[in-house]
PDB file of C-alpha atoms in Angstrom:
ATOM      1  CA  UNK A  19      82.827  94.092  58.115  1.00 85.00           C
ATOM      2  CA  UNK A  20      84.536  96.878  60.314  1.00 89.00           C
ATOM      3  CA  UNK A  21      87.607  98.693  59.759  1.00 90.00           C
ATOM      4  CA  UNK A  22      90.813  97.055  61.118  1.00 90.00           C
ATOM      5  CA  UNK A  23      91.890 100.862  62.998  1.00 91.00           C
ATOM      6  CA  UNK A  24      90.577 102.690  65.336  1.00 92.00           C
ATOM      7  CA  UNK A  25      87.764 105.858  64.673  1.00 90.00           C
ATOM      8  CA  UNK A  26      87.176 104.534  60.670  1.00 92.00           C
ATOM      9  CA  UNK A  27      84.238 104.400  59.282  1.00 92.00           C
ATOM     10  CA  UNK A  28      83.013 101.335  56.281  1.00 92.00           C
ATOM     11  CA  UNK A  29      79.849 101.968  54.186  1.00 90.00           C
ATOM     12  CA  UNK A  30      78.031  99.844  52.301  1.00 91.00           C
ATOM     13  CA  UNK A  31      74.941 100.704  50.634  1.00 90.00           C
ATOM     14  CA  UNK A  32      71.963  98.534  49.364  1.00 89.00           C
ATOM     15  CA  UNK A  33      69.831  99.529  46.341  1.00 91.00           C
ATOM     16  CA  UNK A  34      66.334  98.143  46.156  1.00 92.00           C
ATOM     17  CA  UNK A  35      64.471  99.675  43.280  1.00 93.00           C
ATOM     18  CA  UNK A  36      64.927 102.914  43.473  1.00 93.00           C
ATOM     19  CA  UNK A  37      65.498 103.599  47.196  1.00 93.00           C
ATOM     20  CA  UNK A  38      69.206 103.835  48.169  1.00 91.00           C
ATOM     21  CA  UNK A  39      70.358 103.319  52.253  1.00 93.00           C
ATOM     22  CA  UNK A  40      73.991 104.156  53.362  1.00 90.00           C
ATOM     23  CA  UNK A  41      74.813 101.572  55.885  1.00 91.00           C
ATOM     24  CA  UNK A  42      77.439 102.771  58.204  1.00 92.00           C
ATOM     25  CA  UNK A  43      79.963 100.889  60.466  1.00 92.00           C
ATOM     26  CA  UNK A  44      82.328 102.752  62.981  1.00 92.00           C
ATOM     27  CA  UNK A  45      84.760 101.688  64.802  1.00 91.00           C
ATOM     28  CA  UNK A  46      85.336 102.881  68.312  1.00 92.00           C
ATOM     29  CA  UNK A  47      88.078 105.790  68.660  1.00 92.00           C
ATOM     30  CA  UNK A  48      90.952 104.297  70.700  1.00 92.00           C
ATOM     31  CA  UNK A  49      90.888 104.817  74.517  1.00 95.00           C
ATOM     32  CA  UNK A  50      94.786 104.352  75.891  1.00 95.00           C
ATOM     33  CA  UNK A  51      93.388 106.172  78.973  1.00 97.00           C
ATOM     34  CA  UNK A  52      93.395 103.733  81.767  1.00 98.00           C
ATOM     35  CA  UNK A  53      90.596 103.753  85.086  1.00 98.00           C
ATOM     36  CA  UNK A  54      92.526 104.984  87.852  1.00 98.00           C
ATOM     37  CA  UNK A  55      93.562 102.631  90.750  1.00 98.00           C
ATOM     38  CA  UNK A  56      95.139 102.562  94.166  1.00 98.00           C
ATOM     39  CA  UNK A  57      96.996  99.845  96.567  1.00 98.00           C
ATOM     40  CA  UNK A  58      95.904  99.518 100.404  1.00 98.00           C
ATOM     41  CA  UNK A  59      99.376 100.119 102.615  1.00 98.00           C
ATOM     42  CA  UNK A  60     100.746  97.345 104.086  1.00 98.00           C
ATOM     43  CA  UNK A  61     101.203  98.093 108.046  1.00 98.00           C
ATOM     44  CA  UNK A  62     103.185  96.303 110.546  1.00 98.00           C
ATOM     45  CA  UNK A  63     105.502  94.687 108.225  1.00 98.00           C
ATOM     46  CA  UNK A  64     107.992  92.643 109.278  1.00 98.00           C
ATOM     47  CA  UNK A  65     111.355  93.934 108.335  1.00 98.00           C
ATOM     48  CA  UNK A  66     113.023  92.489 104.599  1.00 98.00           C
ATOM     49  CA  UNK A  67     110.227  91.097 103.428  1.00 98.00           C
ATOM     50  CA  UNK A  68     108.701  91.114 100.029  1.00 98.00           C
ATOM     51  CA  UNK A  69     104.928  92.225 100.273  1.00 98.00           C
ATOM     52  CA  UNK A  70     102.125  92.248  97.492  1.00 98.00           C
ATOM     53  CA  UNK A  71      99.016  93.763  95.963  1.00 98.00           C
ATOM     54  CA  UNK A  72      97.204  93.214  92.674  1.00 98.00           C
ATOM     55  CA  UNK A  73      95.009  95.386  90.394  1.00 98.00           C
ATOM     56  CA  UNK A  74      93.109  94.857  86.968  1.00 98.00           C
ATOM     57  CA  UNK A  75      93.620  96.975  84.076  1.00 98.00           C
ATOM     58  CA  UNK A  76      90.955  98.380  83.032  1.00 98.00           C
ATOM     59  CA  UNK A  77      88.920 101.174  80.757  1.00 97.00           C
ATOM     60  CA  UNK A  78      91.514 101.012  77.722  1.00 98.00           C
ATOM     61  CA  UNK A  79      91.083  99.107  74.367  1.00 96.00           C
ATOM     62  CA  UNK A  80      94.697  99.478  73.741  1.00 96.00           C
ATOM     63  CA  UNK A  81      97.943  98.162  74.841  1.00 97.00           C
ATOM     64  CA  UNK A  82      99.591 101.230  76.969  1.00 98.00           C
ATOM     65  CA  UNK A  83     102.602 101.077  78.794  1.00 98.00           C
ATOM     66  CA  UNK A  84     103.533 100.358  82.596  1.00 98.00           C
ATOM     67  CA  UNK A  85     106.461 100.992  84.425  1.00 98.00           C
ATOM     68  CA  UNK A  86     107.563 100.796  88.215  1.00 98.00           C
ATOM     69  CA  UNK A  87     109.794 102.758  90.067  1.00 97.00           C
ATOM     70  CA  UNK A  88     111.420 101.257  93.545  1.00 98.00           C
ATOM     71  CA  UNK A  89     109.598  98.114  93.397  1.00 98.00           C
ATOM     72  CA  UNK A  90     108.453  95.327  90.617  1.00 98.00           C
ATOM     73  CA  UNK A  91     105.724  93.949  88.650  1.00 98.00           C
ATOM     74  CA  UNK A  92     104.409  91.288  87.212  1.00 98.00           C
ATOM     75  CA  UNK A  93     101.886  90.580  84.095  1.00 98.00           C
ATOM     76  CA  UNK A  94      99.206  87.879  84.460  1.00 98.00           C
ATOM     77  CA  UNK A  95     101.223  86.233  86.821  1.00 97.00           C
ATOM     78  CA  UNK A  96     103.954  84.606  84.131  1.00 98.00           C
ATOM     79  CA  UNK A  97     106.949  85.066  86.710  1.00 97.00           C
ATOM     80  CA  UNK A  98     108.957  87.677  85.286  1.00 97.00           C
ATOM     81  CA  UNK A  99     109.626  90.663  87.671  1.00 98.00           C
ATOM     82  CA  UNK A 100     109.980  93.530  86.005  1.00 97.00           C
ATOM     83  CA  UNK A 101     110.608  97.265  86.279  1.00 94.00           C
ATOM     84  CA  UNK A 102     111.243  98.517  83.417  1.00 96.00           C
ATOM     85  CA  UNK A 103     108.836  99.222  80.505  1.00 97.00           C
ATOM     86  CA  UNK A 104     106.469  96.843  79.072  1.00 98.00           C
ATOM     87  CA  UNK A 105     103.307  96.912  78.042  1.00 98.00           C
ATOM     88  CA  UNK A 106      99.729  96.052  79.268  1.00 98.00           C
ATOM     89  CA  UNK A 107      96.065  95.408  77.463  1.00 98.00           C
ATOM     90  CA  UNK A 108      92.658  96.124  79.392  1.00 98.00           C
ATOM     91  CA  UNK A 109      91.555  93.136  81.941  1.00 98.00           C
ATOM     92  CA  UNK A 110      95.263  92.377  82.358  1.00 98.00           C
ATOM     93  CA  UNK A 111      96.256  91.515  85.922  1.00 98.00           C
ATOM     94  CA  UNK A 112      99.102  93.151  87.618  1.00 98.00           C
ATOM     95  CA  UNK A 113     101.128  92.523  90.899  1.00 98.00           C
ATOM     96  CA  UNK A 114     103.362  94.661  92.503  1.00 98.00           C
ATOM     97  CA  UNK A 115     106.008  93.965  95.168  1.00 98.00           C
ATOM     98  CA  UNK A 116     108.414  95.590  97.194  1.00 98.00           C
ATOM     99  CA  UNK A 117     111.104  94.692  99.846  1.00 98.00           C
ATOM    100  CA  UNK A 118     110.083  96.524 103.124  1.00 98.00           C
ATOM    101  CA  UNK A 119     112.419  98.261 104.967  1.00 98.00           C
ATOM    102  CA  UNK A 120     115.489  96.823 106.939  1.00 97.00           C
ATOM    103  CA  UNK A 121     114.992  98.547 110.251  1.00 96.00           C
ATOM    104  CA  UNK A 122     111.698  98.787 112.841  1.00 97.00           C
ATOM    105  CA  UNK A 123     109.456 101.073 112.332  1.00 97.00           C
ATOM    106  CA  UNK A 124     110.434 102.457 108.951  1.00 98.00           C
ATOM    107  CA  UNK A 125     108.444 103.154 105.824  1.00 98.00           C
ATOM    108  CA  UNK A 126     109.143 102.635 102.315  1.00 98.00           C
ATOM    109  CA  UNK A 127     107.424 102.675  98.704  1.00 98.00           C
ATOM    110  CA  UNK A 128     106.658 101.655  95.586  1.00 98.00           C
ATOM    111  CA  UNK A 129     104.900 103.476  92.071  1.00 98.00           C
ATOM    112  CA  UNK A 130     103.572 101.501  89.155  1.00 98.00           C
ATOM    113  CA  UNK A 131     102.728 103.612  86.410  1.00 98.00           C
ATOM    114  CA  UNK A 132     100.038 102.340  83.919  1.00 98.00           C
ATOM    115  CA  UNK A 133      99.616 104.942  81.051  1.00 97.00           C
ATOM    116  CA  UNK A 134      98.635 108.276  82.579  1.00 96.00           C
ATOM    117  CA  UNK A 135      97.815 106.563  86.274  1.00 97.00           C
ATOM    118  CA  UNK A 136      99.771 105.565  88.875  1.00 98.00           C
ATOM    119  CA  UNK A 137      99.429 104.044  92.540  1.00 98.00           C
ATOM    120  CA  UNK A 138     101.700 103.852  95.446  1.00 98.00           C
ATOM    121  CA  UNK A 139     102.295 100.926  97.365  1.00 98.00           C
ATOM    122  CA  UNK A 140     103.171 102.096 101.458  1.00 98.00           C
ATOM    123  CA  UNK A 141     104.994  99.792 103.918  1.00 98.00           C
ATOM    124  CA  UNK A 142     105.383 100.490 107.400  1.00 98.00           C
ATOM    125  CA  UNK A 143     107.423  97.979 109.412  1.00 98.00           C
ATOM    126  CA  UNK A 144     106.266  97.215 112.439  1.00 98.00           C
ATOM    127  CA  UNK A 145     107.529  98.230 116.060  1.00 97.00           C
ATOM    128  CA  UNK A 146     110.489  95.641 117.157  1.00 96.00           C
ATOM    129  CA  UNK A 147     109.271  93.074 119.886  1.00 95.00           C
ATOM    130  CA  UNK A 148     111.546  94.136 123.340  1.00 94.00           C
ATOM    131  CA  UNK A 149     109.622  91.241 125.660  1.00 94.00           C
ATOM    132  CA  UNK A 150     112.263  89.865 127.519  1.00 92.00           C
ATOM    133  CA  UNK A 151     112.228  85.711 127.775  1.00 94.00           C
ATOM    134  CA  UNK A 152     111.655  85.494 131.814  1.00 94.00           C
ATOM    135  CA  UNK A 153     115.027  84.894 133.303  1.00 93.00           C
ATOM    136  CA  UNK A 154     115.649  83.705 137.184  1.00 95.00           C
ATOM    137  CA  UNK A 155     118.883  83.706 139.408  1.00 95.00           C
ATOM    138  CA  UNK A 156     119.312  80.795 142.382  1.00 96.00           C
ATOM    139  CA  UNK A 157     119.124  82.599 145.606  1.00 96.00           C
ATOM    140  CA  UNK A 158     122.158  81.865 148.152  1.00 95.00           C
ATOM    141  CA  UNK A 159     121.248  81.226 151.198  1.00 95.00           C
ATOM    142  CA  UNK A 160     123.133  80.633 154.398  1.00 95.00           C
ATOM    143  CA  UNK A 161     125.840  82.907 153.060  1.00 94.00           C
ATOM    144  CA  UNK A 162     129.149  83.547 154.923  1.00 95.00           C
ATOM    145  CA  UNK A 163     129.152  87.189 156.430  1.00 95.00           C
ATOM    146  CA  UNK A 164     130.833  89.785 153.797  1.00 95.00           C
ATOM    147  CA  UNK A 165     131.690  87.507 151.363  1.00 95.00           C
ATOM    148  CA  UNK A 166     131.027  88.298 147.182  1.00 93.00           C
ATOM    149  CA  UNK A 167     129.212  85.828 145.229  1.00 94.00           C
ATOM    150  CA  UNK A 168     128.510  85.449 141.892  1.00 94.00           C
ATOM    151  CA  UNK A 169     125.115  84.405 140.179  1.00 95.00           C
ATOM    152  CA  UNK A 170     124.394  81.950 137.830  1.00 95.00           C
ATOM    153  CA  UNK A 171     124.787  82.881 134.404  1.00 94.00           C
ATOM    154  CA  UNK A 172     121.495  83.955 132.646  1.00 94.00           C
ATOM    155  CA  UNK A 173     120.492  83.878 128.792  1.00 93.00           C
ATOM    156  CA  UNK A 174     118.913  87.006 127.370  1.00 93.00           C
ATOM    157  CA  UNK A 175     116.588  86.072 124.795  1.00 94.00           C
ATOM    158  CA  UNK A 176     113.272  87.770 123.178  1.00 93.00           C
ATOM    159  CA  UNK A 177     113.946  91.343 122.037  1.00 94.00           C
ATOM    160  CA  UNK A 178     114.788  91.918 118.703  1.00 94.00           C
ATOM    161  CA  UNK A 179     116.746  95.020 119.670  1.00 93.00           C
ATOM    162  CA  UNK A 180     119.259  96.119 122.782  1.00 94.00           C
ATOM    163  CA  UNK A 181     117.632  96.891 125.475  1.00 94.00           C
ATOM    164  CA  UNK A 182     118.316  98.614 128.997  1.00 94.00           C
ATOM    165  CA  UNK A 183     120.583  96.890 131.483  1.00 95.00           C
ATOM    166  CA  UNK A 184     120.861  98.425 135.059  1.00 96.00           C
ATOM    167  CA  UNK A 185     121.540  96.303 138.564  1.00 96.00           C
ATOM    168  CA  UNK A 186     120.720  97.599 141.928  1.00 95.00           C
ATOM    169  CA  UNK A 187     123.077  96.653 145.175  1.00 93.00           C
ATOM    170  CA  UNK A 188     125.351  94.756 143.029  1.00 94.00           C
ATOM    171  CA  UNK A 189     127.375  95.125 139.760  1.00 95.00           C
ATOM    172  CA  UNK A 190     127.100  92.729 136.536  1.00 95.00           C
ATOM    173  CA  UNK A 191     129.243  91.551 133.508  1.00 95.00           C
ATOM    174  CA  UNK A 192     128.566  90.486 130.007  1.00 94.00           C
ATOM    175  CA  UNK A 193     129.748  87.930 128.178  1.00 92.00           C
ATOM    176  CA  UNK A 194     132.960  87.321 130.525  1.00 91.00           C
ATOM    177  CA  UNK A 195     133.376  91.120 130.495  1.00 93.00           C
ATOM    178  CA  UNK A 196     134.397  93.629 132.902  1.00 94.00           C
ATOM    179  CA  UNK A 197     132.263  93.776 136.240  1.00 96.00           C
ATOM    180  CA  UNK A 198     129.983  97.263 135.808  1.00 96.00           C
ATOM    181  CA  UNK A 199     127.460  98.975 138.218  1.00 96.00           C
ATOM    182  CA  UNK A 200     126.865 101.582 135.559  1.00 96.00           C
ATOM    183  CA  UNK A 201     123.779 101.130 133.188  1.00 97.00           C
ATOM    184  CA  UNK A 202     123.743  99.689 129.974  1.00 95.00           C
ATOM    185  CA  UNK A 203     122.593  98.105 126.860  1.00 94.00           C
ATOM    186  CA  UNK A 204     122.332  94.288 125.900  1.00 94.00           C
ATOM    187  CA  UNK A 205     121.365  92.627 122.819  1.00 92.00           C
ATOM    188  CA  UNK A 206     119.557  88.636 122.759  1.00 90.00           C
TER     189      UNK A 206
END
């Protein structure tokens, strides 16, 4: 029977006669030194949302510590989040997450540490969408000679951010506001 620790050695040895044999059993020196690992970035990520990746422990017969810094884990999927310290045994499965950024465009990350290895996890939101919802005026026709009209009121809709407002031959207003030639910005 094998040692209950790590690196110790049991003997036993068998007589027959007069011919002695040592019979040796040693037990494997503990490894706490975990294969290293790596997360593929997450790209075009739509702002405020939780993204994931996974990775198996592995190359330790130990339990070792993991930690995370600016993003979560969890062990073997049993639905605790964590970030603080806990620890992990070899063939354990780990996901990470992380809230991506707020704003367009923007990256943020995540580290989990496992023993002496750790990963990043990279996520770039995406570009905002500025495609405008096609819009259309009703044309006057048979107008009075110089006499002002007004348009139709129009809906802005589609882009996720402002965008650029300009009018040519004419001046516009938003939302009931004052009447303006000069160019602006408008939100959906």
């Amino acid at each position: 029977h094998s040692a209950d620790a790590f690196g110790q050695t049991v003997y036993a040895n068998l007589t027959v006669g007069d011919y002695t044999d040592d019979y040796e059993i040693i037990t494997v020196e503990e490894d706490g030194l975990p294969d290293s690992f790596e997360f593929a970035p997450q790209y075009n990520a739509n702002p405020n949302t939780y993204y994931e990746r996974s990775m198996i422990v592995s190359g330790i017969n130990t339990a070792i510590v993991i930690s995370s810094t600016d993003g979560q884990y969890m062990i073997n999927n049993d639905g605790i989040w964590r970030s603080a310290a806990h620890s992990v045994n070899n063939g354990d499965g780990v996901t990470v997450r992380r809230m991506s950024a707020t704003g367009f465009e923007q990256v943020g990350s995540m580290t989990l540490n496992v023993g002496d290895q750790s990963a990043e996890f990279v996520i770039t939101t995406r570009a905002a969408d500025v495609s405008m919802e096609p819009f259309s005026f009703i044309d006057v026709t048979n107008a009075e000679l110089n006499t002002s009209y007004t348009s139709n009121s129009i809906t802005i809709s589609g882009p996720e951010v402002p965008v650029a407002i300009s009018v040519a031959g004419g001046q516009y207003s938003i939302e009931g506001g004052g009447w303006t030639s000069a160019a602006g910005m408008i939100s959906a």
